[in-house]
XYZ file of C-alpha atoms in Angstrom:
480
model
C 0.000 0.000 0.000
C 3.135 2.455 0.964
C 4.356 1.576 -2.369
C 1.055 2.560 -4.241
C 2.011 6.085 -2.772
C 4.491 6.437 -5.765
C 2.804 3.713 -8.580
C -0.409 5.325 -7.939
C -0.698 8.725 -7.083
C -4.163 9.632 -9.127
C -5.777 6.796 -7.968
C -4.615 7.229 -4.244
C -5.312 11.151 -4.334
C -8.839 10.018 -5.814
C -9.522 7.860 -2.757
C -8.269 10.327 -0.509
C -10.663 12.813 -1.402
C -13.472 10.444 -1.617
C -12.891 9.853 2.147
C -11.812 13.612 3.024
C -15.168 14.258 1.033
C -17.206 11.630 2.803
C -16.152 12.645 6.157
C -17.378 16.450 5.258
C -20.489 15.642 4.284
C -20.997 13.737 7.341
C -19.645 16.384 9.488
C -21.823 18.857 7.754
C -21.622 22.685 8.293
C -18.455 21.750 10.781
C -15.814 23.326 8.518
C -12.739 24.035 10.806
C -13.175 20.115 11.832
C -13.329 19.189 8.053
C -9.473 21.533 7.723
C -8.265 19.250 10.916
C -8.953 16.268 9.219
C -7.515 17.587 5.734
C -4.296 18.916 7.784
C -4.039 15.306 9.695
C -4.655 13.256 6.922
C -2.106 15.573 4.578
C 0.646 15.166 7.575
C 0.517 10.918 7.571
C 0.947 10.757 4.162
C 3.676 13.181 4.091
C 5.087 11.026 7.098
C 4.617 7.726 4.445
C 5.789 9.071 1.815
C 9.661 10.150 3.569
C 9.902 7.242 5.944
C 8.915 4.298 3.384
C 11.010 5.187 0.886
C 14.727 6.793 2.426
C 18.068 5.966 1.579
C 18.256 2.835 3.793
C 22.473 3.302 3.675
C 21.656 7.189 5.075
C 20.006 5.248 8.469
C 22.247 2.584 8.795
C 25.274 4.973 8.630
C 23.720 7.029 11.622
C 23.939 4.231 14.158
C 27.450 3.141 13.295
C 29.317 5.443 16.227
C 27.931 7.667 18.920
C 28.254 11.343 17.915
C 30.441 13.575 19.907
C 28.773 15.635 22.979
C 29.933 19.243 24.609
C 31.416 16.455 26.956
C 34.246 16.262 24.437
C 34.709 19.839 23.794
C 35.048 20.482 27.751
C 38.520 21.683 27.540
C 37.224 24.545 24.721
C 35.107 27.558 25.301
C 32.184 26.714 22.680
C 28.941 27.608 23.902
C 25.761 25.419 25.297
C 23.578 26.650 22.779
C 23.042 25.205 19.604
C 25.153 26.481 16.897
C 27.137 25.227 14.039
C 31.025 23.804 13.960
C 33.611 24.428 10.878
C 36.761 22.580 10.712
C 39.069 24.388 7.705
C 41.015 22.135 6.397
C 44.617 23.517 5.917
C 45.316 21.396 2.991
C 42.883 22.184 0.811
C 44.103 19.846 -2.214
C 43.460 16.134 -1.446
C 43.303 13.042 -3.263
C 39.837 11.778 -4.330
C 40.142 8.723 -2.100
C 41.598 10.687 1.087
C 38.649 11.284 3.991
C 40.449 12.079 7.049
C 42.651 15.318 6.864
C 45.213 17.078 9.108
C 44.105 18.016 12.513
C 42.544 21.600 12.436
C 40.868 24.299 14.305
C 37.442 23.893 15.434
C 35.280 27.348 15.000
C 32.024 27.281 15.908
C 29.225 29.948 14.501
C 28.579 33.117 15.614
C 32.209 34.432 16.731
C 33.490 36.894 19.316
C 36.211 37.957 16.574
C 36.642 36.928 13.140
C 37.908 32.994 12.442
C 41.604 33.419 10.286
C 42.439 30.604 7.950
C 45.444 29.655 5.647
C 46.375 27.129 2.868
C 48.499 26.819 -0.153
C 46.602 29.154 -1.860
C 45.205 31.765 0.013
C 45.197 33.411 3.894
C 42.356 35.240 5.175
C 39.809 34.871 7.708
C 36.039 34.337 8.034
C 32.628 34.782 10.073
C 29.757 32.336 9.880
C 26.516 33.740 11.535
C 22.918 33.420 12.295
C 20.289 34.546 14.367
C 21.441 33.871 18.111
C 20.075 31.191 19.574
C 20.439 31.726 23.059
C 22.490 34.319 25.294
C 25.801 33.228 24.444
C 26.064 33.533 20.649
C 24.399 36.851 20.765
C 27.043 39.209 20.715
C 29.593 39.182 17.402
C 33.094 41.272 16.322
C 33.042 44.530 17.703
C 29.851 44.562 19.788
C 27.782 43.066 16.594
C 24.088 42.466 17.856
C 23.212 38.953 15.511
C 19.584 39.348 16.657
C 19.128 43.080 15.448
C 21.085 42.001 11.639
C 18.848 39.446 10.462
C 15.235 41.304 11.694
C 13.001 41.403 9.051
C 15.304 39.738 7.014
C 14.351 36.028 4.752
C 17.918 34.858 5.293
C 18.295 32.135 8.007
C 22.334 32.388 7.993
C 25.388 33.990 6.183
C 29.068 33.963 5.052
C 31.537 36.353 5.031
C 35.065 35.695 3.969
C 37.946 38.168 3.421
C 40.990 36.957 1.683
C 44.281 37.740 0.320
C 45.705 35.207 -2.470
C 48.993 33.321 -2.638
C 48.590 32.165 -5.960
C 45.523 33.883 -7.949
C 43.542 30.967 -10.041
C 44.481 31.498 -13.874
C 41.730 33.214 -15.744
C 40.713 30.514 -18.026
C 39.396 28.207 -14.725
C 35.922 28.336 -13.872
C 35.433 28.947 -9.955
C 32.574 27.383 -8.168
C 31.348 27.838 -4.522
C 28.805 25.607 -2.873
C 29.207 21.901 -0.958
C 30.327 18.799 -1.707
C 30.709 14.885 -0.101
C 33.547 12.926 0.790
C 33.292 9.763 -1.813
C 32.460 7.305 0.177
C 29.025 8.798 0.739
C 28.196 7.990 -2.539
C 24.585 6.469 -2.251
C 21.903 5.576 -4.369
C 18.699 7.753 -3.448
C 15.163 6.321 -2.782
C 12.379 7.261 -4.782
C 10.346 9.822 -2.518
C 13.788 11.205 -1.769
C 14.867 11.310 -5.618
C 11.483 13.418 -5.733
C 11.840 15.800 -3.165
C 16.089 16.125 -4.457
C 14.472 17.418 -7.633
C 11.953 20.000 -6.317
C 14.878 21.019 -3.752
C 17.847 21.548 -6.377
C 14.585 23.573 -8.843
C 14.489 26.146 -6.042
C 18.136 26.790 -5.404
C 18.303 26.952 -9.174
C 15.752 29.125 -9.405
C 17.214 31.232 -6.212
C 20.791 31.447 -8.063
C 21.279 30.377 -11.422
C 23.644 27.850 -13.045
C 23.708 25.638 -10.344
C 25.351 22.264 -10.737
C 24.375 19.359 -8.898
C 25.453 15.292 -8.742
C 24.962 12.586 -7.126
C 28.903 11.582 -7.718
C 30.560 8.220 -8.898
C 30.719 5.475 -7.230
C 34.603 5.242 -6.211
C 34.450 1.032 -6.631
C 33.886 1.712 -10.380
C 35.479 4.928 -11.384
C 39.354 5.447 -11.207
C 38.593 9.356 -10.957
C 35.588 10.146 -9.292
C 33.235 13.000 -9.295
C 32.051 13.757 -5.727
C 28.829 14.334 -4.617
C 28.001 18.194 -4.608
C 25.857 21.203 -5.520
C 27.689 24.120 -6.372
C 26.995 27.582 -7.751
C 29.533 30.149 -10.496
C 31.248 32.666 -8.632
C 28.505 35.050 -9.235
C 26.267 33.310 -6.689
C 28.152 35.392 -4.037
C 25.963 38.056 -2.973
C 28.011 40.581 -2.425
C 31.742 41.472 -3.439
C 34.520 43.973 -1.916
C 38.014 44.631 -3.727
C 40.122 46.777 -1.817
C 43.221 47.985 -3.367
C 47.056 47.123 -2.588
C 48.269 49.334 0.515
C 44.091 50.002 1.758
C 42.580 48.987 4.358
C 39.808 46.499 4.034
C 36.268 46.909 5.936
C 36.092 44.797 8.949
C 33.513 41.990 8.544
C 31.471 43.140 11.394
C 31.325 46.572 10.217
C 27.487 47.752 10.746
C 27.528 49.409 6.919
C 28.976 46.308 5.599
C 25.763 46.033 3.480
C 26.345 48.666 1.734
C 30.224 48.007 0.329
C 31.057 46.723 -2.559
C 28.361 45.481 -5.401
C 25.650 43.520 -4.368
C 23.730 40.866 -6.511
C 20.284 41.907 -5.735
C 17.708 42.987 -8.622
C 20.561 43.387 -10.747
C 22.064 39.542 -11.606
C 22.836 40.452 -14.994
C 25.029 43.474 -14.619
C 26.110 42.073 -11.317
C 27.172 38.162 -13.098
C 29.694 40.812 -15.244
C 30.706 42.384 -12.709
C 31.933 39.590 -11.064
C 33.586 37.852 -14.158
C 35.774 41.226 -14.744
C 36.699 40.542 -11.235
C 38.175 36.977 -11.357
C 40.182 38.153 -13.859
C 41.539 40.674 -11.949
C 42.449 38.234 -9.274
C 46.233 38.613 -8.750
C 48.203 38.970 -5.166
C 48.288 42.194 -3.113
C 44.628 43.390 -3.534
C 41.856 41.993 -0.534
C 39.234 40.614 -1.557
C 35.913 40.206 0.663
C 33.233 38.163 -0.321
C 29.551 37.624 1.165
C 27.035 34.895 0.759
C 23.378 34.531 1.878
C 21.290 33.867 -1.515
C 19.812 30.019 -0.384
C 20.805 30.305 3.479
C 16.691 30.760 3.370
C 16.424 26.874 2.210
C 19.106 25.697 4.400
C 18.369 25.332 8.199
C 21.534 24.217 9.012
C 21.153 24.010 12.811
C 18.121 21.721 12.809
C 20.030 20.027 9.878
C 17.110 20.418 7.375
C 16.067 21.703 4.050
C 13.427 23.974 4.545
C 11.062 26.624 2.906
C 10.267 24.380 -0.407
C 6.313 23.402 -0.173
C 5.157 19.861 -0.662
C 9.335 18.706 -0.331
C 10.182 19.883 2.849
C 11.276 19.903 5.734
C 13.136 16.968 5.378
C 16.375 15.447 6.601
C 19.748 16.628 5.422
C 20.616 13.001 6.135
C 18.593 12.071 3.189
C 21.210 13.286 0.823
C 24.217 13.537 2.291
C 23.894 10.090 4.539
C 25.069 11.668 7.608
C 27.477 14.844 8.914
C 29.924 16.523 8.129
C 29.230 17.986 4.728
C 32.333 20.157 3.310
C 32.190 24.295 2.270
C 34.025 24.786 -1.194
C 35.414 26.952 -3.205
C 37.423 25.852 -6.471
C 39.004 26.428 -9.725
C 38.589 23.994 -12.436
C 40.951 23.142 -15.211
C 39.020 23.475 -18.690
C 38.505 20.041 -19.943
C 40.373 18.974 -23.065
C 37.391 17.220 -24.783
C 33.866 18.393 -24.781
C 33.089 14.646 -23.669
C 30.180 14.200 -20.645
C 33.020 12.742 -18.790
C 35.085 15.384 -19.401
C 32.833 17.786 -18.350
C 31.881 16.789 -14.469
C 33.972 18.087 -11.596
C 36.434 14.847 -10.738
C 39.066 15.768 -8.056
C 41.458 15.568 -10.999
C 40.382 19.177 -11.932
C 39.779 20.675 -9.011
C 42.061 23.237 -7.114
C 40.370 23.826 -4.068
C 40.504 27.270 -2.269
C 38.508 26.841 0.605
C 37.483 23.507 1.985
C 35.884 23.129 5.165
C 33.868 20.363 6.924
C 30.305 21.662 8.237
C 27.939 20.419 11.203
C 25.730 21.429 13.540
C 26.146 21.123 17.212
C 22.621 19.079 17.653
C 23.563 16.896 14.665
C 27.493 16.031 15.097
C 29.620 13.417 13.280
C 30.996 10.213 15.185
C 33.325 10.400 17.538
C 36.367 8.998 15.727
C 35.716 11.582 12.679
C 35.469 14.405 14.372
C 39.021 13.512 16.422
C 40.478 12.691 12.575
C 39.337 15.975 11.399
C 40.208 18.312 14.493
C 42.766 15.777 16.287
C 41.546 16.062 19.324
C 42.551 13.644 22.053
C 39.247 12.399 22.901
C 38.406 10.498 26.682
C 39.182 7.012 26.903
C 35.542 5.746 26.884
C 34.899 7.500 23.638
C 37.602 5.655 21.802
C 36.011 2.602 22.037
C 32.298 3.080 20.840
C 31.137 0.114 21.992
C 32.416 0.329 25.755
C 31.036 3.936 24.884
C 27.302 2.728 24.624
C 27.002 0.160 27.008
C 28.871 1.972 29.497
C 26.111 2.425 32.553
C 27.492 6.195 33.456
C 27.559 7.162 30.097
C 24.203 6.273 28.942
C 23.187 7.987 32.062
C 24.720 11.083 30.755
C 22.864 10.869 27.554
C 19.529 10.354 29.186
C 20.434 13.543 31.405
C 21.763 15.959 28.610
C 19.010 14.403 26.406
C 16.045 15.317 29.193
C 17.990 18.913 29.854
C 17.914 19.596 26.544
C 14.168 18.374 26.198
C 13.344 20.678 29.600
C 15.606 23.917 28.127
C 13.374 23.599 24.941
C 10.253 23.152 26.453
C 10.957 26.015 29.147
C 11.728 28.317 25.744
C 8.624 27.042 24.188
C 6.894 27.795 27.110
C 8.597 31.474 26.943
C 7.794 31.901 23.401
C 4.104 31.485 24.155
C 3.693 33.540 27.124
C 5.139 36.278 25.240
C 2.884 35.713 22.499
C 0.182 35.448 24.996
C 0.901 38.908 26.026
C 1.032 40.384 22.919
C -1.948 38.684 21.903
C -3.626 40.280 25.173
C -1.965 43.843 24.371
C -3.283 43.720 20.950
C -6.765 42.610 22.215
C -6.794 45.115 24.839
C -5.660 47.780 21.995
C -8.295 46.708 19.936
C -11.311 46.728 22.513
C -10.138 50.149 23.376
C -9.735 51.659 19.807
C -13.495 49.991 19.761
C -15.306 51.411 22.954
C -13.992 54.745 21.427
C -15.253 54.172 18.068
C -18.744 53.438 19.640
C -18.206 56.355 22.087
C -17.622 58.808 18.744
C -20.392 56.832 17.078
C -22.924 57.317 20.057
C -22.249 61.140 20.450
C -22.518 61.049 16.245
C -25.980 59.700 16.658
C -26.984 62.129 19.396
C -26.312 64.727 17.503
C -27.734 63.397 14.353
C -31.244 63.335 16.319
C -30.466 66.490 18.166
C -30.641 68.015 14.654
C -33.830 66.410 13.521
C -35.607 66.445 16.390
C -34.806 70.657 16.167
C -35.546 70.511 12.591
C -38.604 68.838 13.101
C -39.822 71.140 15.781
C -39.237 73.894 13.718
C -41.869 72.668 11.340
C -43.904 72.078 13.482
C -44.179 76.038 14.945
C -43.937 77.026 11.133
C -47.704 76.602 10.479
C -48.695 78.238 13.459
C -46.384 81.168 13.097
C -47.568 81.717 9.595
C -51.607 81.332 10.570
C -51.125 83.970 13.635
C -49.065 86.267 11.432
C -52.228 86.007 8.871
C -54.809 86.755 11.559
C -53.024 89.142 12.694
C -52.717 90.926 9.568
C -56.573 90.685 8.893
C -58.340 93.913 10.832
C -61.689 92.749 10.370
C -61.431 89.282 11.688
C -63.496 88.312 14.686
């Protein structure tokens, strides 16, 4: 029957509607129980139609290892509240079959002062942001209030980077920005999720054009293969600065930062120029700053989800990428010497990579042992073997305990979030009967003096008839 959700879709949305239809007609002039049942019913099947049919490797591969906690982190000052982790990697050019990299920093979102970087090919440094999520993350560079930036704005995150180059890319190489897989998370997708990956990948394209997007190679089969990514042209950058030799740059926390530079939006196709005369200006000496927000509105990267896409989401990161850390890139590629489709897709053979860096979030960490490979941390001795790790008494303990703290700080917020709403909610109500008693008020003393006026009007002819008879008698002498 699950299966019919995909074979059969008219015939199942038929049924559907016979029974949503069935159900209203028995429930009669009960409308807002008939949009319950429409909601419920729409819910299960969305529930169906994700669960039944999901990468099976994507939830085997999340109950191989235990994820790291703040328990491993103890010795770093990284705050409580959710946030998300980026690991630079140092050496940014690695073999296709490499995974594990140098030990690097760990810099978590939402900075006290700007993260620095360096590789082979450039040196700069970098702030990752979003709206704070709690007390400690709400402060940025220089006194920056996150929480007052992204008011009113769509954007759920965003990326500044300001860099200097060691070796400029050569002009003929196309530069993409965007993220990519390590190869062994090649996977073949489900069905539903095969689906939803093509209305997802429709709206970033739509968001920024020329995206390009694959599922990768299978490593077992190709001798060069293409990893799994979605990447955009250089001009999906929102925003570009060049400062000039011997200037000084703007800081990335400057509060008129949105207004350097040139921006990309309601003006792509002067802007896409714009930013092609500029990577061919790329050369050492100048600093270059770059900004990047356009699809951060799709991306929920804290929760781990793709968002904001009706019918398709939210739905699981995991679905595509099989489980954390996905990788931040920026690369050249050498033009291909035939115009052959093989030829043509982004093997590691091509790429020259300018900024790679592996991405999680805080609720949704990698295993243990990765995390240690990627940042070389020296981890406690119960976490180095996972399963001592699990079946250890104290530490399952400790999950149940972070896991129901977590559960109560959540529901205490939630609980928070609706009293406030509850008090605006009253305020408004309270505005609103006011603003109404004195429109009745100004309404009542309208009235009055609508029949105020009538009532004198109507007096007056009244007397009129008897003002005009006595003025006639009197005017007739001989009247007795």
């Amino acid at each position: 029957w699950q299966r019919s959700i995909l074979f059969c879709p008219a015939v199942l949305a038929s049924e559907v509607m016979s029974v949503i239809a069935a159900f209203r007609k028995s429930l009669g002039e009960h409308s807002i129980a008939s949009c319950i049942l429409v909601i419920l019913v729409w819910e299960i099947l969305k529930f169906l139609f994700r669960s039944s049919f999901a990468s099976p490797s994507a939830k085997g591969d999340a109950r191989k290892a235990p994820a790291a906690s703040d328990e491993d982190f103890q010795d770093l000052t990284i705050t409580k509240d959710p946030h998300v982790e980026i690991v630079p990697c140092g050496q940014a050019n690695l073999p296709a079959s490499v995974s594990s990299h140098s030990p690097c920093s760990l810099h978590p979102s939402n900075p006290t002062t700007p993260w620095r970087f360096e590789n082979e090919y450039i040196t700069g440094e970098y702030i990752y942001f979003h709206a704070p999520t709690g007390s400690s993350n709400a402060i940025g560079p220089d006194g920056m209030d996150y929480s007052k930036y992204f008011e009113g704005k769509s954007r759920l995150w965003e990326l500044r980077i300001q860099l200097k180059f060691k070796q400029p890319p050569p002009v003929e190489e196309d530069m993409y920005f965007g993220i990519e897989l390590n190869n062994d998370d090649f996977a073949e997708f489900g069905i539903a999720t095969k689906q939803a990956h093509r209305l997802i990948v429709a709206a970033l394209n739509q968001a920024c054009n020329g995206l390009y997007q694959t599922s990768g190679d299978d490593p077992k089969e190709v001798a060069d293969p293409e990893r799994p990514c979605c990447v955009l042209p250089m001009y999906a950058f929102d925003q570009f600065i060049e400062t000039p030799e011997g200037e000084q740059p703007p800081r990335l926390s400057d509060p008129d930062f949105p207004h350097f530079g040139q921006k990309r939006y309601k003006r792509v196709a002067e802007y896409t120029k714009e930013v092609e005369a500029l990577k061919r200006r790329f050369r050492k000496g100048p600093t270059y700053t770059l900004a990047f927000w356009g699809v951060s509105r799709f991306l929920d990267v804290i929760n781990w989800k793709v968002v904001g896409i009706p019918v398709a989401t939210p739905i699981d990161f995991n679905n595509f990428a099989k489980r954390p850390p996905v990788w931040v890139v920026w690369y050249s590629l050498v033009p291909a010497t035939r115009k052959t489709e093989r030829e043509r897709k982004h093997v590691a053979s091509r790429k020259k990579y300018y900024f790679r860096a592996a991405l999680w979030s805080s609720l949704h960490r990698p295993g243990s042992s990765e995390v240690q490979a990627l940042t070389g941390r020296a981890w406690k001795q119960q976490n180095k073997d996972s399963s001592a790790w699990f079946n250890s008494p104290d530490s399952v303990q400790q999950r149940f305990d972070r896991f129901w703290k977590r559960t109560g700080d959540e529901f205490q917020a939630g609980l928070n979030r609706l009293r406030g709403r509850q008090q605006r909610m009253e305020t408004q109500l309270n505005n609103d009967f006011q603003t109404g008693l004195q429109f009745l008020e100004d309404l009542g003393k309208q009235w009055n003096d609508d029949v105020q006026h009538k009532l004198k009007r109507l007096q007056d002819l009244g007397q009129e008839p008897i003002r005009s008879c006595t003025t006639r008698v009197h005017a007739a002498p001989n009247l007795k």
